[in-house]
Protein backbone atom coordinates (compact mmCIF):
# COMPACT_ATOMS: atom_id res chain seq x y z
CA UNK A 1 0.00 0.00 0.00
CA UNK A 2 2.77 2.45 0.91
CA UNK A 3 4.71 1.73 -2.30
CA UNK A 4 1.56 2.16 -4.42
CA UNK A 5 0.64 5.38 -2.63
CA UNK A 6 4.12 6.86 -3.01
CA UNK A 7 4.33 5.97 -6.70
CA UNK A 8 0.85 7.19 -7.65
CA UNK A 9 1.02 10.39 -5.59
CA UNK A 10 4.42 11.29 -7.05
CA UNK A 11 3.15 10.93 -10.61
CA UNK A 12 -0.15 12.70 -9.91
CA UNK A 13 1.71 15.54 -8.20
CA UNK A 14 3.47 16.34 -11.46
CA UNK A 15 0.14 17.25 -13.08
CA UNK A 16 -2.04 18.26 -10.10
CA UNK A 17 0.43 20.78 -8.67
CA UNK A 18 0.65 22.92 -11.85
CA UNK A 19 -3.13 22.62 -12.25
CA UNK A 20 -3.69 23.90 -8.71
CA UNK A 21 -1.23 26.73 -9.33
CA UNK A 22 -3.12 27.72 -12.47
CA UNK A 23 -6.42 27.55 -10.56
CA UNK A 24 -5.18 29.62 -7.62
CA UNK A 25 -2.97 32.10 -9.46
CA UNK A 26 -5.04 32.41 -12.62
CA UNK A 27 -3.57 34.48 -15.42
CA UNK A 28 -1.78 36.81 -12.99
CA UNK A 29 0.76 34.26 -11.83
CA UNK A 30 4.35 34.43 -12.99
CA UNK A 31 4.89 30.66 -12.85
CA UNK A 32 5.32 28.74 -16.11
CA UNK A 33 3.14 25.64 -15.95
CA UNK A 34 4.95 23.93 -18.83
CA UNK A 35 8.32 24.63 -17.21
CA UNK A 36 7.13 23.18 -13.91
CA UNK A 37 5.90 19.97 -15.57
CA UNK A 38 9.24 19.62 -17.35
CA UNK A 39 11.27 20.09 -14.17
CA UNK A 40 9.12 17.74 -12.11
CA UNK A 41 9.25 15.09 -14.82
CA UNK A 42 13.05 15.34 -14.87
CA UNK A 43 13.37 15.20 -11.09
CA UNK A 44 10.65 12.64 -10.24
CA UNK A 45 9.84 10.54 -13.31
CA UNK A 46 13.39 10.23 -14.66
CA UNK A 47 14.85 8.51 -11.55
CA UNK A 48 11.92 6.07 -11.41
CA UNK A 49 12.23 5.31 -15.13
CA UNK A 50 15.98 4.80 -14.75
CA UNK A 51 15.41 2.35 -11.91
CA UNK A 52 12.90 0.36 -13.94
CA UNK A 53 15.31 0.36 -16.88
CA UNK A 54 18.04 -1.10 -14.66
CA UNK A 55 15.66 -3.84 -13.49
CA UNK A 56 14.97 -4.75 -17.12
CA UNK A 57 18.58 -4.45 -18.26
CA UNK A 58 20.13 -6.22 -15.28
CA UNK A 59 17.71 -8.80 -13.82
CA UNK A 60 20.50 -10.10 -11.60
CA UNK A 61 20.41 -6.84 -9.64
CA UNK A 62 17.05 -7.75 -8.06
CA UNK A 63 18.45 -10.52 -5.77
CA UNK A 64 21.33 -8.21 -4.83
CA UNK A 65 18.85 -5.49 -3.80
CA UNK A 66 16.90 -8.04 -1.75
CA UNK A 67 20.05 -9.18 0.07
CA UNK A 68 21.17 -5.64 0.82
CA UNK A 69 17.75 -4.21 1.60
CA UNK A 70 18.69 -2.96 5.09
CA UNK A 71 21.84 -1.21 3.88
CA UNK A 72 19.98 0.44 1.00
CA UNK A 73 17.23 1.55 3.36
CA UNK A 74 19.82 3.12 5.65
CA UNK A 75 21.39 4.87 2.63
CA UNK A 76 17.96 6.21 1.65
CA UNK A 77 17.43 7.56 5.16
CA UNK A 78 20.87 9.23 5.13
CA UNK A 79 20.14 10.88 1.78
CA UNK A 80 16.76 12.09 3.04
CA UNK A 81 18.45 13.53 6.12
CA UNK A 82 20.95 15.26 3.85
CA UNK A 83 18.11 16.80 1.83
CA UNK A 84 16.54 18.18 5.02
CA UNK A 85 19.91 19.47 6.27
CA UNK A 86 20.75 21.09 2.92
CA UNK A 87 17.34 22.76 2.73
CA UNK A 88 17.62 24.07 6.29
CA UNK A 89 21.12 25.37 5.57
CA UNK A 90 20.07 27.13 2.37
CA UNK A 91 16.99 28.56 4.03
CA UNK A 92 18.86 30.20 6.90
CA UNK A 93 21.86 31.11 4.74
CA UNK A 94 19.61 33.20 2.52
CA UNK A 95 17.88 34.59 5.57
CA UNK A 96 14.35 34.06 6.80
CA UNK A 97 12.28 37.19 7.12
CA UNK A 98 10.19 35.86 9.96
CA UNK A 99 10.09 36.36 13.72
CA UNK A 100 10.33 33.45 16.20
CA UNK A 101 6.73 33.95 17.27
CA UNK A 102 5.62 33.53 13.66
CA UNK A 103 7.23 30.07 13.64
CA UNK A 104 5.23 29.29 16.79
CA UNK A 105 2.00 30.44 15.14
CA UNK A 106 2.75 28.28 12.11
CA UNK A 107 3.40 25.24 14.31
CA UNK A 108 0.19 25.93 16.27
CA UNK A 109 -1.72 25.87 12.97
CA UNK A 110 -0.05 22.76 11.54
CA UNK A 111 -0.52 20.51 14.59
CA UNK A 112 -4.34 20.71 14.79
CA UNK A 113 -4.56 20.61 10.98
CA UNK A 114 -2.53 17.39 10.87
CA UNK A 115 -4.52 15.87 13.76
CA UNK A 116 -7.78 16.71 11.99
CA UNK A 117 -6.48 15.08 8.81
CA UNK A 118 -5.52 11.96 10.80
CA UNK A 119 -8.97 11.77 12.37
CA UNK A 120 -10.70 12.33 9.02
CA UNK A 121 -8.72 9.59 7.25
CA UNK A 122 -9.17 7.17 10.16
CA UNK A 123 -12.93 7.75 10.30
CA UNK A 124 -13.35 7.51 6.54
CA UNK A 125 -11.33 4.29 6.28
CA UNK A 126 -13.56 2.66 8.94
CA UNK A 127 -16.70 2.96 6.80
CA UNK A 128 -18.01 -0.60 6.67
CA UNK A 129 -18.83 -0.59 2.94
CA UNK A 130 -15.12 -0.18 2.13
CA UNK A 131 -14.37 -3.53 3.73
CA UNK A 132 -10.98 -2.54 5.16
CA UNK A 133 -9.44 -4.68 7.87
CA UNK A 134 -7.77 -3.03 10.84
CA UNK A 135 -4.25 -3.28 9.36
CA UNK A 136 -5.66 -1.80 6.13
CA UNK A 137 -7.09 1.13 8.06
CA UNK A 138 -3.73 1.84 9.70
CA UNK A 139 -2.03 1.71 6.28
CA UNK A 140 -4.58 4.14 4.84
CA UNK A 141 -4.12 6.44 7.83
CA UNK A 142 -0.37 6.82 7.42
CA UNK A 143 -0.25 6.70 3.62
CA UNK A 144 -2.81 9.50 3.38
CA UNK A 145 -1.32 11.91 5.90
CA UNK A 146 2.46 11.45 5.79
CA UNK A 147 4.33 13.64 3.32
CA UNK A 148 8.08 13.79 2.78
CA UNK A 149 10.52 16.52 1.92
CA UNK A 150 11.99 14.20 -0.73
CA UNK A 151 9.10 15.22 -3.01
CA UNK A 152 8.12 18.52 -1.40
CA UNK A 153 11.49 20.19 -1.91
CA UNK A 154 11.66 19.37 -5.65
CA UNK A 155 8.11 20.71 -6.00
CA UNK A 156 8.97 23.99 -4.29
CA UNK A 157 12.30 24.42 -6.07
CA UNK A 158 10.69 23.68 -9.45
CA UNK A 159 7.96 26.27 -8.88
CA UNK A 160 10.04 29.01 -7.22
CA UNK A 161 13.61 28.24 -8.30
CA UNK A 162 14.37 31.86 -9.24
CA UNK A 163 12.49 33.39 -6.32
CA UNK A 164 14.30 35.09 -3.46
CA UNK A 165 11.58 33.79 -1.10
CA UNK A 166 12.26 30.09 -1.67
CA UNK A 167 13.69 29.83 1.85
CA UNK A 168 10.58 31.09 3.61
CA UNK A 169 8.38 29.04 1.29
CA UNK A 170 10.15 25.88 2.45
CA UNK A 171 9.62 26.58 6.15
CA UNK A 172 6.08 25.08 6.45
CA UNK A 173 7.28 21.83 4.86
CA UNK A 174 10.39 21.71 7.05
CA UNK A 175 8.19 22.09 10.13
CA UNK A 176 5.49 19.69 8.93
CA UNK A 177 7.88 16.82 8.14
CA UNK A 178 9.44 16.35 11.63
CA UNK A 179 6.12 17.21 13.28
CA UNK A 180 4.32 14.34 11.53
CA UNK A 181 7.12 11.96 12.52
CA UNK A 182 6.76 12.90 16.18
CA UNK A 183 2.96 12.59 16.14
CA UNK A 184 3.16 9.33 14.21
CA UNK A 185 5.66 7.84 16.66
CA UNK A 186 3.23 8.64 19.50
CA UNK A 187 0.42 6.81 17.70
CA UNK A 188 2.35 3.73 16.56
CA UNK A 189 2.03 1.81 19.84
CA UNK A 190 -1.71 2.33 20.23
CA UNK A 191 -2.43 1.68 16.55
CA UNK A 192 -0.35 -1.51 16.63
CA UNK A 193 -2.35 -2.81 19.59
CA UNK A 194 -5.61 -1.81 17.94
CA UNK A 195 -4.69 -3.40 14.60
CA UNK A 196 -3.76 -6.73 16.22
CA UNK A 197 -6.58 -6.65 18.79
CA UNK A 198 -4.18 -6.97 21.72
CA UNK A 199 -5.36 -5.77 25.09
CA UNK A 200 -9.07 -5.88 24.11
CA UNK A 201 -11.80 -7.97 25.63
CA UNK A 202 -13.52 -10.47 23.31
CA UNK A 203 -16.83 -8.63 23.58
CA UNK A 204 -15.20 -5.44 22.29
CA UNK A 205 -14.91 -6.92 18.80
CA UNK A 206 -18.06 -9.05 18.64
CA UNK A 207 -20.18 -6.23 17.21
CA UNK A 208 -17.66 -5.12 14.60
CA UNK A 209 -18.22 -5.77 10.94
CA UNK A 210 -15.92 -8.28 9.24
CA UNK A 211 -14.21 -5.44 7.39
CA UNK A 212 -12.99 -3.97 10.67
CA UNK A 213 -11.51 -7.20 11.97
CA UNK A 214 -8.24 -8.77 11.02
CA UNK A 215 -9.83 -11.97 9.67
CA UNK A 216 -7.26 -14.55 8.61
CA UNK A 217 -7.36 -16.10 5.19
CA UNK A 218 -7.36 -19.73 4.06
CA UNK A 219 -8.67 -22.70 6.08
CA UNK A 220 -8.61 -20.68 9.28
CA UNK A 221 -11.07 -18.19 7.80
CA UNK A 222 -13.44 -21.05 6.90
CA UNK A 223 -13.32 -22.26 10.48
CA UNK A 224 -13.99 -18.73 11.68
CA UNK A 225 -17.03 -18.49 9.39
CA UNK A 226 -18.43 -21.80 10.58
CA UNK A 227 -18.00 -20.79 14.21
CA UNK A 228 -19.72 -17.48 13.54
CA UNK A 229 -22.63 -19.21 11.80
CA UNK A 230 -23.00 -21.60 14.75
CA UNK A 231 -23.15 -18.70 17.19
CA UNK A 232 -25.82 -16.94 15.13
CA UNK A 233 -27.88 -20.14 14.89
PDB file of C-alpha atoms in Angstrom, residues 23-145:
ATOM      1  CA  UNK A  23      -6.421  27.550 -10.559  1.00  0.00           C
ATOM      2  CA  UNK A  24      -5.178  29.617  -7.618  1.00  0.00           C
ATOM      3  CA  UNK A  25      -2.974  32.105  -9.462  1.00  0.00           C
ATOM      4  CA  UNK A  26      -5.040  32.413 -12.616  1.00  0.00           C
ATOM      5  CA  UNK A  27      -3.572  34.480 -15.415  1.00  0.00           C
ATOM      6  CA  UNK A  28      -1.779  36.809 -12.987  1.00  0.00           C
ATOM      7  CA  UNK A  29       0.763  34.258 -11.833  1.00  0.00           C
ATOM      8  CA  UNK A  30       4.347  34.434 -12.986  1.00  0.00           C
ATOM      9  CA  UNK A  31       4.891  30.660 -12.846  1.00  0.00           C
ATOM     10  CA  UNK A  32       5.318  28.744 -16.112  1.00  0.00           C
ATOM     11  CA  UNK A  33       3.137  25.637 -15.949  1.00  0.00           C
ATOM     12  CA  UNK A  34       4.952  23.926 -18.826  1.00  0.00           C
ATOM     13  CA  UNK A  35       8.315  24.627 -17.211  1.00  0.00           C
ATOM     14  CA  UNK A  36       7.132  23.176 -13.906  1.00  0.00           C
ATOM     15  CA  UNK A  37       5.904  19.970 -15.567  1.00  0.00           C
ATOM     16  CA  UNK A  38       9.236  19.616 -17.353  1.00  0.00           C
ATOM     17  CA  UNK A  39      11.268  20.093 -14.170  1.00  0.00           C
ATOM     18  CA  UNK A  40       9.119  17.739 -12.109  1.00  0.00           C
ATOM     19  CA  UNK A  41       9.254  15.091 -14.818  1.00  0.00           C
ATOM     20  CA  UNK A  42      13.045  15.339 -14.871  1.00  0.00           C
ATOM     21  CA  UNK A  43      13.371  15.197 -11.088  1.00  0.00           C
ATOM     22  CA  UNK A  44      10.655  12.644 -10.240  1.00  0.00           C
ATOM     23  CA  UNK A  45       9.841  10.543 -13.307  1.00  0.00           C
ATOM     24  CA  UNK A  46      13.386  10.229 -14.664  1.00  0.00           C
ATOM     25  CA  UNK A  47      14.851   8.515 -11.551  1.00  0.00           C
ATOM     26  CA  UNK A  48      11.921   6.065 -11.407  1.00  0.00           C
ATOM     27  CA  UNK A  49      12.227   5.308 -15.131  1.00  0.00           C
ATOM     28  CA  UNK A  50      15.981   4.803 -14.751  1.00  0.00           C
ATOM     29  CA  UNK A  51      15.415   2.351 -11.906  1.00  0.00           C
ATOM     30  CA  UNK A  52      12.904   0.359 -13.937  1.00  0.00           C
ATOM     31  CA  UNK A  53      15.315   0.356 -16.881  1.00  0.00           C
ATOM     32  CA  UNK A  54      18.045  -1.104 -14.661  1.00  0.00           C
ATOM     33  CA  UNK A  55      15.662  -3.843 -13.489  1.00  0.00           C
ATOM     34  CA  UNK A  56      14.971  -4.749 -17.116  1.00  0.00           C
ATOM     35  CA  UNK A  57      18.576  -4.449 -18.262  1.00  0.00           C
ATOM     36  CA  UNK A  58      20.132  -6.225 -15.283  1.00  0.00           C
ATOM     37  CA  UNK A  59      17.709  -8.804 -13.818  1.00  0.00           C
ATOM     38  CA  UNK A  60      20.504 -10.098 -11.603  1.00  0.00           C
ATOM     39  CA  UNK A  61      20.405  -6.839  -9.643  1.00  0.00           C
ATOM     40  CA  UNK A  62      17.054  -7.753  -8.056  1.00  0.00           C
ATOM     41  CA  UNK A  63      18.452 -10.519  -5.770  1.00  0.00           C
ATOM     42  CA  UNK A  64      21.326  -8.206  -4.830  1.00  0.00           C
ATOM     43  CA  UNK A  65      18.853  -5.489  -3.803  1.00  0.00           C
ATOM     44  CA  UNK A  66      16.903  -8.042  -1.749  1.00  0.00           C
ATOM     45  CA  UNK A  67      20.047  -9.182   0.066  1.00  0.00           C
ATOM     46  CA  UNK A  68      21.172  -5.641   0.818  1.00  0.00           C
ATOM     47  CA  UNK A  69      17.752  -4.207   1.603  1.00  0.00           C
ATOM     48  CA  UNK A  70      18.689  -2.956   5.086  1.00  0.00           C
ATOM     49  CA  UNK A  71      21.836  -1.208   3.881  1.00  0.00           C
ATOM     50  CA  UNK A  72      19.977   0.440   0.996  1.00  0.00           C
ATOM     51  CA  UNK A  73      17.228   1.552   3.364  1.00  0.00           C
ATOM     52  CA  UNK A  74      19.819   3.121   5.651  1.00  0.00           C
ATOM     53  CA  UNK A  75      21.387   4.867   2.629  1.00  0.00           C
ATOM     54  CA  UNK A  76      17.961   6.208   1.648  1.00  0.00           C
ATOM     55  CA  UNK A  77      17.432   7.559   5.162  1.00  0.00           C
ATOM     56  CA  UNK A  78      20.865   9.230   5.125  1.00  0.00           C
ATOM     57  CA  UNK A  79      20.142  10.878   1.776  1.00  0.00           C
ATOM     58  CA  UNK A  80      16.759  12.091   3.036  1.00  0.00           C
ATOM     59  CA  UNK A  81      18.448  13.527   6.121  1.00  0.00           C
ATOM     60  CA  UNK A  82      20.946  15.261   3.854  1.00  0.00           C
ATOM     61  CA  UNK A  83      18.107  16.801   1.830  1.00  0.00           C
ATOM     62  CA  UNK A  84      16.540  18.182   5.023  1.00  0.00           C
ATOM     63  CA  UNK A  85      19.905  19.472   6.265  1.00  0.00           C
ATOM     64  CA  UNK A  86      20.748  21.087   2.918  1.00  0.00           C
ATOM     65  CA  UNK A  87      17.337  22.756   2.735  1.00  0.00           C
ATOM     66  CA  UNK A  88      17.624  24.069   6.293  1.00  0.00           C
ATOM     67  CA  UNK A  89      21.121  25.371   5.568  1.00  0.00           C
ATOM     68  CA  UNK A  90      20.072  27.130   2.367  1.00  0.00           C
ATOM     69  CA  UNK A  91      16.985  28.565   4.031  1.00  0.00           C
ATOM     70  CA  UNK A  92      18.864  30.197   6.902  1.00  0.00           C
ATOM     71  CA  UNK A  93      21.861  31.111   4.735  1.00  0.00           C
ATOM     72  CA  UNK A  94      19.608  33.204   2.515  1.00  0.00           C
ATOM     73  CA  UNK A  95      17.882  34.589   5.567  1.00  0.00           C
ATOM     74  CA  UNK A  96      14.347  34.056   6.804  1.00  0.00           C
ATOM     75  CA  UNK A  97      12.282  37.194   7.122  1.00  0.00           C
ATOM     76  CA  UNK A  98      10.189  35.857   9.963  1.00  0.00           C
ATOM     77  CA  UNK A  99      10.087  36.363  13.723  1.00  0.00           C
ATOM     78  CA  UNK A 100      10.330  33.452  16.204  1.00  0.00           C
ATOM     79  CA  UNK A 101       6.726  33.952  17.274  1.00  0.00           C
ATOM     80  CA  UNK A 102       5.617  33.534  13.665  1.00  0.00           C
ATOM     81  CA  UNK A 103       7.225  30.075  13.639  1.00  0.00           C
ATOM     82  CA  UNK A 104       5.226  29.292  16.785  1.00  0.00           C
ATOM     83  CA  UNK A 105       1.997  30.442  15.140  1.00  0.00           C
ATOM     84  CA  UNK A 106       2.746  28.282  12.108  1.00  0.00           C
ATOM     85  CA  UNK A 107       3.396  25.244  14.309  1.00  0.00           C
ATOM     86  CA  UNK A 108       0.193  25.932  16.265  1.00  0.00           C
ATOM     87  CA  UNK A 109      -1.720  25.871  12.969  1.00  0.00           C
ATOM     88  CA  UNK A 110      -0.054  22.761  11.537  1.00  0.00           C
ATOM     89  CA  UNK A 111      -0.523  20.510  14.592  1.00  0.00           C
ATOM     90  CA  UNK A 112      -4.343  20.707  14.786  1.00  0.00           C
ATOM     91  CA  UNK A 113      -4.557  20.608  10.981  1.00  0.00           C
ATOM     92  CA  UNK A 114      -2.531  17.393  10.875  1.00  0.00           C
ATOM     93  CA  UNK A 115      -4.517  15.867  13.758  1.00  0.00           C
ATOM     94  CA  UNK A 116      -7.777  16.706  11.988  1.00  0.00           C
ATOM     95  CA  UNK A 117      -6.481  15.078   8.813  1.00  0.00           C
ATOM     96  CA  UNK A 118      -5.523  11.958  10.800  1.00  0.00           C
ATOM     97  CA  UNK A 119      -8.974  11.771  12.365  1.00  0.00           C
ATOM     98  CA  UNK A 120     -10.699  12.335   9.024  1.00  0.00           C
ATOM     99  CA  UNK A 121      -8.725   9.590   7.246  1.00  0.00           C
ATOM    100  CA  UNK A 122      -9.172   7.171  10.161  1.00  0.00           C
ATOM    101  CA  UNK A 123     -12.932   7.750  10.305  1.00  0.00           C
ATOM    102  CA  UNK A 124     -13.352   7.514   6.539  1.00  0.00           C
ATOM    103  CA  UNK A 125     -11.333   4.293   6.279  1.00  0.00           C
ATOM    104  CA  UNK A 126     -13.559   2.662   8.938  1.00  0.00           C
ATOM    105  CA  UNK A 127     -16.699   2.959   6.803  1.00  0.00           C
ATOM    106  CA  UNK A 128     -18.011  -0.601   6.670  1.00  0.00           C
ATOM    107  CA  UNK A 129     -18.828  -0.594   2.942  1.00  0.00           C
ATOM    108  CA  UNK A 130     -15.124  -0.177   2.130  1.00  0.00           C
ATOM    109  CA  UNK A 131     -14.373  -3.527   3.733  1.00  0.00           C
ATOM    110  CA  UNK A 132     -10.979  -2.544   5.156  1.00  0.00           C
ATOM    111  CA  UNK A 133      -9.436  -4.679   7.869  1.00  0.00           C
ATOM    112  CA  UNK A 134      -7.766  -3.034  10.842  1.00  0.00           C
ATOM    113  CA  UNK A 135      -4.247  -3.282   9.357  1.00  0.00           C
ATOM    114  CA  UNK A 136      -5.656  -1.804   6.133  1.00  0.00           C
ATOM    115  CA  UNK A 137      -7.092   1.131   8.064  1.00  0.00           C
ATOM    116  CA  UNK A 138      -3.732   1.841   9.702  1.00  0.00           C
ATOM    117  CA  UNK A 139      -2.027   1.705   6.282  1.00  0.00           C
ATOM    118  CA  UNK A 140      -4.580   4.143   4.837  1.00  0.00           C
ATOM    119  CA  UNK A 141      -4.122   6.440   7.825  1.00  0.00           C
ATOM    120  CA  UNK A 142      -0.372   6.820   7.420  1.00  0.00           C
ATOM    121  CA  UNK A 143      -0.254   6.696   3.621  1.00  0.00           C
ATOM    122  CA  UNK A 144      -2.811   9.503   3.376  1.00  0.00           C
ATOM    123  CA  UNK A 145      -1.316  11.914   5.898  1.00  0.00           C
TER     124      UNK A 145
END
